[in-house]
Amino acid sequence: MDKIVITGGRRLNGDVVLSGSKNSALPIMAAALLAEDTTVISNVPNLRDIQTMIKLLRALGAKASFEDGRVVIKPGKELNPVAPYKLVSTMRASVCVLGPLLARTGHAQVSMPGGCVIGARPIDLHLKGFEALGARIKVEHGYVVARAQKFLRGSEMYLGGAFGSSVLATGNVMMAAVLARGKTIIESAACEPEVVDLANFLKKMGAKISGEGSPRIEIEGVKKLHGIEYAIVSDRIECGTYMFAAAMTGGDVMIKQALPSNQNAVIDKLLQSGVRIDKGKNFLRIRGRARLKPTDVTTLPYPGFPTDMQAQMMALMAITPGISVITEKIYPDRFMHVSELNRMGAKIYLESPRAIIHGVKRLSGAPVMASDLRASAALVLAGLVAEGKTEVYRVYHLDRGYFNMEGKLSSLGAVIKRERE
């Protein structure tokens, strides 16, 4: 098992190129099942979750391969509608094959999903949407079993939940609805850029979709979709992580292939913190300052501050003089990184769903344990500014969402390496 070892205290400088978005790539790979012929998807990051999705597509009967950032998928005429526990249990996004299987075969049997342990994340909104399209749903032996009665039928539905809209549920239902008969209207749809990327992919395949990026999406069902070539957008969470890395180290970093319009909430908070930011059509330049300002943050659905940037924001505020408050409105239990940051000398107190952060002058290197994908990134960022050596264990979490993070940070001047335990 690997660990990442960091010697802190280096100011980051230089250019970094973003990888494609994992959160776009996974549902788009699943959506390729909607056509019989070949689809080629480029700008795909070589991540653990991508490899898991390829294995899952193969288990469903599709031919799938990955090479040099390109995924080639040929589903063919016959698909196996059963997504096995062994694969689905390791990655929550596996549930997004449910919609395409139901649309193509009229039957889907998908194990209940797994992934990061960041609190309860039920799939009730997915099932609610499929039932609105006319599917019969039951859960038995740990599997979601969905069957269409002859065919799916377009319907108007509301997909709002206790903590807002769901990106995966919106995408999953959208994928099922593109082959349903008639018109589907999704109210309280997720507005995230990854939903827009999926809609653009489906439209290029021949789907009729409008309203993506807004809370109301309209879909007119079509009889058939066809394979295409498509490039994934860059990863906005990876972008935000490098923005925080530059800010924390007082660095000067140019982030290339960025989409600044997707980062407005993160940019706003960094500007409030005193960070200097220049932006262009496809780049962001981040320049940190010696003295930062405390900032309060509340995570919200897009275009609000993303929950996937909460841990990284906490790492920044941990070394910012004064008191900051982070309120987690999406996953109230997503604070398992707090104890590990405190091991490094941070002063963070939990009053769920809030974290109260008293900024300290410095952190000290320590052995720490990653609990989930974004927590692992926050611990790496903390290690960049800590005195001495930090060892981050369980970095398989990091490998689910960041391609070659240690290599990219090293190219910016960080002293960081991967070692076998």
PDB file of N, CA and C in Angstrom, residues 324-394:
ATOM      1  N   SER A 324     -12.583  31.378  11.628  1.00  0.00           N
ATOM      2  CA  SER A 324     -13.423  31.115  10.452  1.00  0.00           C
ATOM      3  C   SER A 324     -14.438  30.039  10.810  1.00  0.00           C
ATOM      4  N   VAL A 325     -15.573  30.079  10.133  1.00  0.00           N
ATOM      5  CA  VAL A 325     -16.628  29.089  10.356  1.00  0.00           C
ATOM      6  C   VAL A 325     -17.003  28.455   9.015  1.00  0.00           C
ATOM      7  N   ILE A 326     -16.978  27.131   8.977  1.00  0.00           N
ATOM      8  CA  ILE A 326     -17.412  26.392   7.786  1.00  0.00           C
ATOM      9  C   ILE A 326     -18.667  25.618   8.150  1.00  0.00           C
ATOM     10  N   THR A 327     -19.739  25.866   7.406  1.00  0.00           N
ATOM     11  CA  THR A 327     -21.007  25.176   7.625  1.00  0.00           C
ATOM     12  C   THR A 327     -21.254  24.223   6.465  1.00  0.00           C
ATOM     13  N   GLU A 328     -21.416  22.954   6.778  1.00  0.00           N
ATOM     14  CA  GLU A 328     -21.610  21.909   5.762  1.00  0.00           C
ATOM     15  C   GLU A 328     -23.104  21.629   5.609  1.00  0.00           C
ATOM     16  N   LYS A 329     -23.683  22.099   4.507  1.00  0.00           N
ATOM     17  CA  LYS A 329     -25.119  21.951   4.271  1.00  0.00           C
ATOM     18  C   LYS A 329     -25.461  20.760   3.368  1.00  0.00           C
ATOM     19  N   ILE A 330     -24.455  20.141   2.743  1.00  0.00           N
ATOM     20  CA  ILE A 330     -24.717  19.033   1.822  1.00  0.00           C
ATOM     21  C   ILE A 330     -24.591  17.691   2.545  1.00  0.00           C
ATOM     22  N   TYR A 331     -23.440  17.444   3.152  1.00  0.00           N
ATOM     23  CA  TYR A 331     -23.200  16.224   3.919  1.00  0.00           C
ATOM     24  C   TYR A 331     -22.748  16.621   5.324  1.00  0.00           C
ATOM     25  N   PRO A 332     -23.673  16.771   6.256  1.00  0.00           N
ATOM     26  CA  PRO A 332     -23.347  17.293   7.590  1.00  0.00           C
ATOM     27  C   PRO A 332     -22.296  16.479   8.347  1.00  0.00           C
ATOM     28  N   ASP A 333     -22.087  15.225   7.963  1.00  0.00           N
ATOM     29  CA  ASP A 333     -21.105  14.388   8.659  1.00  0.00           C
ATOM     30  C   ASP A 333     -19.725  14.423   8.004  1.00  0.00           C
ATOM     31  N   ARG A 334     -19.539  15.299   7.027  1.00  0.00           N
ATOM     32  CA  ARG A 334     -18.305  15.276   6.246  1.00  0.00           C
ATOM     33  C   ARG A 334     -17.193  16.079   6.938  1.00  0.00           C
ATOM     34  N   PHE A 335     -16.818  15.633   8.115  1.00  0.00           N
ATOM     35  CA  PHE A 335     -15.794  16.337   8.879  1.00  0.00           C
ATOM     36  C   PHE A 335     -14.745  15.388   9.442  1.00  0.00           C
ATOM     37  N   MET A 336     -14.573  14.229   8.842  1.00  0.00           N
ATOM     38  CA  MET A 336     -13.640  13.261   9.409  1.00  0.00           C
ATOM     39  C   MET A 336     -12.183  13.686   9.276  1.00  0.00           C
ATOM     40  N   HIS A 337     -11.911  14.667   8.427  1.00  0.00           N
ATOM     41  CA  HIS A 337     -10.546  15.174   8.289  1.00  0.00           C
ATOM     42  C   HIS A 337     -10.156  16.105   9.439  1.00  0.00           C
ATOM     43  N   VAL A 338     -11.128  16.550  10.238  1.00  0.00           N
ATOM     44  CA  VAL A 338     -10.845  17.496  11.315  1.00  0.00           C
ATOM     45  C   VAL A 338      -9.841  16.922  12.306  1.00  0.00           C
ATOM     46  N   SER A 339     -10.056  15.690  12.734  1.00  0.00           N
ATOM     47  CA  SER A 339      -9.158  15.098  13.734  1.00  0.00           C
ATOM     48  C   SER A 339      -7.735  14.970  13.206  1.00  0.00           C
ATOM     49  N   GLU A 340      -7.598  14.697  11.901  1.00  0.00           N
ATOM     50  CA  GLU A 340      -6.258  14.548  11.323  1.00  0.00           C
ATOM     51  C   GLU A 340      -5.568  15.913  11.185  1.00  0.00           C
ATOM     52  N   LEU A 341      -6.321  16.943  10.795  1.00  0.00           N
ATOM     53  CA  LEU A 341      -5.738  18.285  10.747  1.00  0.00           C
ATOM     54  C   LEU A 341      -5.324  18.738  12.148  1.00  0.00           C
ATOM     55  N   ASN A 342      -6.121  18.396  13.148  1.00  0.00           N
ATOM     56  CA  ASN A 342      -5.765  18.746  14.526  1.00  0.00           C
ATOM     57  C   ASN A 342      -4.510  18.012  14.985  1.00  0.00           C
ATOM     58  N   ARG A 343      -4.279  16.821  14.472  1.00  0.00           N
ATOM     59  CA  ARG A 343      -3.033  16.094  14.774  1.00  0.00           C
ATOM     60  C   ARG A 343      -1.813  16.878  14.288  1.00  0.00           C
ATOM     61  N   MET A 344      -2.019  17.700  13.261  1.00  0.00           N
ATOM     62  CA  MET A 344      -0.935  18.499  12.695  1.00  0.00           C
ATOM     63  C   MET A 344      -0.831  19.871  13.370  1.00  0.00           C
ATOM     64  N   GLY A 345      -1.619  20.081  14.406  1.00  0.00           N
ATOM     65  CA  GLY A 345      -1.524  21.329  15.152  1.00  0.00           C
ATOM     66  C   GLY A 345      -2.620  22.333  14.875  1.00  0.00           C
ATOM     67  N   ALA A 346      -3.575  21.987  14.022  1.00  0.00           N
ATOM     68  CA  ALA A 346      -4.709  22.882  13.779  1.00  0.00           C
ATOM     69  C   ALA A 346      -5.588  22.950  15.021  1.00  0.00           C
ATOM     70  N   LYS A 347      -6.368  24.029  15.111  1.00  0.00           N
ATOM     71  CA  LYS A 347      -7.328  24.184  16.208  1.00  0.00           C
ATOM     72  C   LYS A 347      -8.724  24.313  15.615  1.00  0.00           C
ATOM     73  N   ILE A 348      -9.370  23.171  15.460  1.00  0.00           N
ATOM     74  CA  ILE A 348     -10.682  23.114  14.826  1.00  0.00           C
ATOM     75  C   ILE A 348     -11.646  22.431  15.778  1.00  0.00           C
ATOM     76  N   TYR A 349     -12.793  23.052  15.997  1.00  0.00           N
ATOM     77  CA  TYR A 349     -13.792  22.530  16.919  1.00  0.00           C
ATOM     78  C   TYR A 349     -15.097  22.305  16.165  1.00  0.00           C
ATOM     79  N   LEU A 350     -15.707  21.174  16.399  1.00  0.00           N
ATOM     80  CA  LEU A 350     -16.932  20.818  15.694  1.00  0.00           C
ATOM     81  C   LEU A 350     -18.162  21.148  16.525  1.00  0.00           C
ATOM     82  N   GLU A 351     -19.084  21.838  15.899  1.00  0.00           N
ATOM     83  CA  GLU A 351     -20.431  22.053  16.429  1.00  0.00           C
ATOM     84  C   GLU A 351     -21.378  21.753  15.276  1.00  0.00           C
ATOM     85  N   SER A 352     -21.557  20.470  15.010  1.00  0.00           N
ATOM     86  CA  SER A 352     -22.236  20.003  13.804  1.00  0.00           C
ATOM     87  C   SER A 352     -23.517  20.793  13.535  1.00  0.00           C
ATOM     88  N   PRO A 353     -23.719  21.227  12.260  1.00  0.00           N
ATOM     89  CA  PRO A 353     -22.932  20.959  11.055  1.00  0.00           C
ATOM     90  C   PRO A 353     -21.868  22.013  10.770  1.00  0.00           C
ATOM     91  N   ARG A 354     -21.260  22.561  11.811  1.00  0.00           N
ATOM     92  CA  ARG A 354     -20.270  23.620  11.649  1.00  0.00           C
ATOM     93  C   ARG A 354     -18.922  23.206  12.216  1.00  0.00           C
ATOM     94  N   ALA A 355     -17.881  23.744  11.570  1.00  0.00           N
ATOM     95  CA  ALA A 355     -16.527  23.623  12.097  1.00  0.00           C
ATOM     96  C   ALA A 355     -16.029  25.028  12.410  1.00  0.00           C
ATOM     97  N   ILE A 356     -15.574  25.238  13.631  1.00  0.00           N
ATOM     98  CA  ILE A 356     -15.024  26.519  14.054  1.00  0.00           C
ATOM     99  C   ILE A 356     -13.504  26.400  14.001  1.00  0.00           C
ATOM    100  N   ILE A 357     -12.880  27.234  13.170  1.00  0.00           N
ATOM    101  CA  ILE A 357     -11.442  27.122  12.945  1.00  0.00           C
ATOM    102  C   ILE A 357     -10.730  28.329  13.526  1.00  0.00           C
ATOM    103  N   HIS A 358      -9.835  28.094  14.482  1.00  0.00           N
ATOM    104  CA  HIS A 358      -8.973  29.139  15.038  1.00  0.00           C
ATOM    105  C   HIS A 358      -7.618  29.015  14.326  1.00  0.00           C
ATOM    106  N   GLY A 359      -7.334  29.959  13.464  1.00  0.00           N
ATOM    107  CA  GLY A 359      -6.105  29.869  12.679  1.00  0.00           C
ATOM    108  C   GLY A 359      -4.858  29.874  13.545  1.00  0.00           C
ATOM    109  N   VAL A 360      -3.879  29.051  13.177  1.00  0.00           N
ATOM    110  CA  VAL A 360      -2.609  28.966  13.908  1.00  0.00           C
ATOM    111  C   VAL A 360      -1.480  29.481  13.024  1.00  0.00           C
ATOM    112  N   LYS A 361      -0.347  29.817  13.651  1.00  0.00           N
ATOM    113  CA  LYS A 361       0.786  30.345  12.897  1.00  0.00           C
ATOM    114  C   LYS A 361       1.396  29.281  11.994  1.00  0.00           C
ATOM    115  N   ARG A 362       1.417  28.062  12.482  1.00  0.00           N
ATOM    116  CA  ARG A 362       2.051  27.014  11.682  1.00  0.00           C
ATOM    117  C   ARG A 362       1.465  25.644  12.045  1.00  0.00           C
ATOM    118  N   LEU A 363       1.553  24.725  11.098  1.00  0.00           N
ATOM    119  CA  LEU A 363       1.230  23.323  11.331  1.00  0.00           C
ATOM    120  C   LEU A 363       2.530  22.544  11.444  1.00  0.00           C
ATOM    121  N   SER A 364       2.464  21.375  12.044  1.00  0.00           N
ATOM    122  CA  SER A 364       3.655  20.540  12.151  1.00  0.00           C
ATOM    123  C   SER A 364       3.401  19.200  11.466  1.00  0.00           C
ATOM    124  N   GLY A 365       4.391  18.725  10.762  1.00  0.00           N
ATOM    125  CA  GLY A 365       4.252  17.465  10.050  1.00  0.00           C
ATOM    126  C   GLY A 365       3.950  16.316  10.982  1.00  0.00           C
ATOM    127  N   ALA A 366       3.142  15.373  10.498  1.00  0.00           N
ATOM    128  CA  ALA A 366       2.741  14.229  11.326  1.00  0.00           C
ATOM    129  C   ALA A 366       2.245  13.116  10.416  1.00  0.00           C
ATOM    130  N   PRO A 367       2.226  11.876  10.900  1.00  0.00           N
ATOM    131  CA  PRO A 367       1.554  10.813  10.146  1.00  0.00           C
ATOM    132  C   PRO A 367       0.042  10.999  10.265  1.00  0.00           C
ATOM    133  N   VAL A 368      -0.669  11.006   9.122  1.00  0.00           N
ATOM    134  CA  VAL A 368      -2.120  11.220   9.123  1.00  0.00           C
ATOM    135  C   VAL A 368      -2.772  10.190   8.211  1.00  0.00           C
ATOM    136  N   MET A 369      -4.059   9.973   8.431  1.00  0.00           N
ATOM    137  CA  MET A 369      -4.804   8.939   7.716  1.00  0.00           C
ATOM    138  C   MET A 369      -5.919   9.576   6.901  1.00  0.00           C
ATOM    139  N   ALA A 370      -5.946   9.317   5.593  1.00  0.00           N
ATOM    140  CA  ALA A 370      -7.015   9.823   4.736  1.00  0.00           C
ATOM    141  C   ALA A 370      -8.279   9.001   4.944  1.00  0.00           C
ATOM    142  N   SER A 371      -9.409   9.685   5.071  1.00  0.00           N
ATOM    143  CA  SER A 371     -10.682   8.998   5.284  1.00  0.00           C
ATOM    144  C   SER A 371     -11.545   8.967   4.033  1.00  0.00           C
ATOM    145  N   ASP A 372     -11.307   9.891   3.112  1.00  0.00           N
ATOM    146  CA  ASP A 372     -12.065   9.939   1.863  1.00  0.00           C
ATOM    147  C   ASP A 372     -11.266  10.742   0.845  1.00  0.00           C
ATOM    148  N   LEU A 373     -11.811  10.864  -0.353  1.00  0.00           N
ATOM    149  CA  LEU A 373     -11.091  11.479  -1.469  1.00  0.00           C
ATOM    150  C   LEU A 373     -10.666  12.911  -1.172  1.00  0.00           C
ATOM    151  N   ARG A 374     -11.606  13.781  -0.827  1.00  0.00           N
ATOM    152  CA  ARG A 374     -11.273  15.201  -0.656  1.00  0.00           C
ATOM    153  C   ARG A 374     -10.524  15.446   0.653  1.00  0.00           C
ATOM    154  N   ALA A 375     -10.791  14.637   1.669  1.00  0.00           N
ATOM    155  CA  ALA A 375     -10.024  14.751   2.907  1.00  0.00           C
ATOM    156  C   ALA A 375      -8.552  14.472   2.646  1.00  0.00           C
ATOM    157  N   SER A 376      -8.267  13.490   1.807  1.00  0.00           N
ATOM    158  CA  SER A 376      -6.872  13.162   1.500  1.00  0.00           C
ATOM    159  C   SER A 376      -6.181  14.336   0.816  1.00  0.00           C
ATOM    160  N   ALA A 377      -6.897  15.048  -0.072  1.00  0.00           N
ATOM    161  CA  ALA A 377      -6.322  16.222  -0.730  1.00  0.00           C
ATOM    162  C   ALA A 377      -6.017  17.308   0.285  1.00  0.00           C
ATOM    163  N   ALA A 378      -6.927  17.512   1.252  1.00  0.00           N
ATOM    164  CA  ALA A 378      -6.713  18.531   2.268  1.00  0.00           C
ATOM    165  C   ALA A 378      -5.481  18.220   3.119  1.00  0.00           C
ATOM    166  N   LEU A 379      -5.249  16.955   3.415  1.00  0.00           N
ATOM    167  CA  LEU A 379      -4.090  16.574   4.220  1.00  0.00           C
ATOM    168  C   LEU A 379      -2.797  16.792   3.444  1.00  0.00           C
ATOM    169  N   VAL A 380      -2.838  16.553   2.138  1.00  0.00           N
ATOM    170  CA  VAL A 380      -1.665  16.849   1.310  1.00  0.00           C
ATOM    171  C   VAL A 380      -1.386  18.349   1.327  1.00  0.00           C
ATOM    172  N   LEU A 381      -2.433  19.166   1.187  1.00  0.00           N
ATOM    173  CA  LEU A 381      -2.254  20.616   1.205  1.00  0.00           C
ATOM    174  C   LEU A 381      -1.675  21.065   2.549  1.00  0.00           C
ATOM    175  N   ALA A 382      -2.184  20.499   3.628  1.00  0.00           N
ATOM    176  CA  ALA A 382      -1.654  20.844   4.943  1.00  0.00           C
ATOM    177  C   ALA A 382      -0.177  20.475   5.047  1.00  0.00           C
ATOM    178  N   GLY A 383       0.177  19.331   4.476  1.00  0.00           N
ATOM    179  CA  GLY A 383       1.568  18.905   4.494  1.00  0.00           C
ATOM    180  C   GLY A 383       2.495  19.842   3.754  1.00  0.00           C
ATOM    181  N   LEU A 384       1.968  20.534   2.737  1.00  0.00           N
ATOM    182  CA  LEU A 384       2.788  21.463   1.955  1.00  0.00           C
ATOM    183  C   LEU A 384       3.283  22.641   2.789  1.00  0.00           C
ATOM    184  N   VAL A 385       2.520  22.996   3.842  1.00  0.00           N
ATOM    185  CA  VAL A 385       2.896  24.169   4.649  1.00  0.00           C
ATOM    186  C   VAL A 385       3.354  23.794   6.055  1.00  0.00           C
ATOM    187  N   ALA A 386       3.310  22.511   6.388  1.00  0.00           N
ATOM    188  CA  ALA A 386       3.682  22.076   7.734  1.00  0.00           C
ATOM    189  C   ALA A 386       5.197  22.048   7.900  1.00  0.00           C
ATOM    190  N   GLU A 387       5.658  22.275   9.138  1.00  0.00           N
ATOM    191  CA  GLU A 387       7.074  22.134   9.439  1.00  0.00           C
ATOM    192  C   GLU A 387       7.431  20.655   9.520  1.00  0.00           C
ATOM    193  N   GLY A 388       8.506  20.274   8.857  1.00  0.00           N
ATOM    194  CA  GLY A 388       8.932  18.888   8.913  1.00  0.00           C
ATOM    195  C   GLY A 388       8.215  17.997   7.919  1.00  0.00           C
ATOM    196  N   LYS A 389       8.146  16.720   8.254  1.00  0.00           N
ATOM    197  CA  LYS A 389       7.653  15.698   7.330  1.00  0.00           C
ATOM    198  C   LYS A 389       6.236  15.263   7.679  1.00  0.00           C
ATOM    199  N   THR A 390       5.398  15.183   6.653  1.00  0.00           N
ATOM    200  CA  THR A 390       4.038  14.663   6.796  1.00  0.00           C
ATOM    201  C   THR A 390       3.916  13.396   5.965  1.00  0.00           C
ATOM    202  N   GLU A 391       3.336  12.372   6.550  1.00  0.00           N
ATOM    203  CA  GLU A 391       3.075  11.123   5.831  1.00  0.00           C
ATOM    204  C   GLU A 391       1.568  10.915   5.772  1.00  0.00           C
ATOM    205  N   VAL A 392       1.050  10.836   4.559  1.00  0.00           N
ATOM    206  CA  VAL A 392      -0.387  10.645   4.353  1.00  0.00           C
ATOM    207  C   VAL A 392      -0.619   9.192   3.953  1.00  0.00           C
ATOM    208  N   TYR A 393      -1.372   8.470   4.784  1.00  0.00           N
ATOM    209  CA  TYR A 393      -1.652   7.060   4.533  1.00  0.00           C
ATOM    210  C   TYR A 393      -3.024   6.893   3.882  1.00  0.00           C
ATOM    211  N   ARG A 394      -3.257   5.687   3.341  1.00  0.00           N
ATOM    212  CA  ARG A 394      -4.494   5.356   2.623  1.00  0.00           C
ATOM    213  C   ARG A 394      -4.724   6.267   1.416  1.00  0.00           C
TER     214      ARG A 394
END
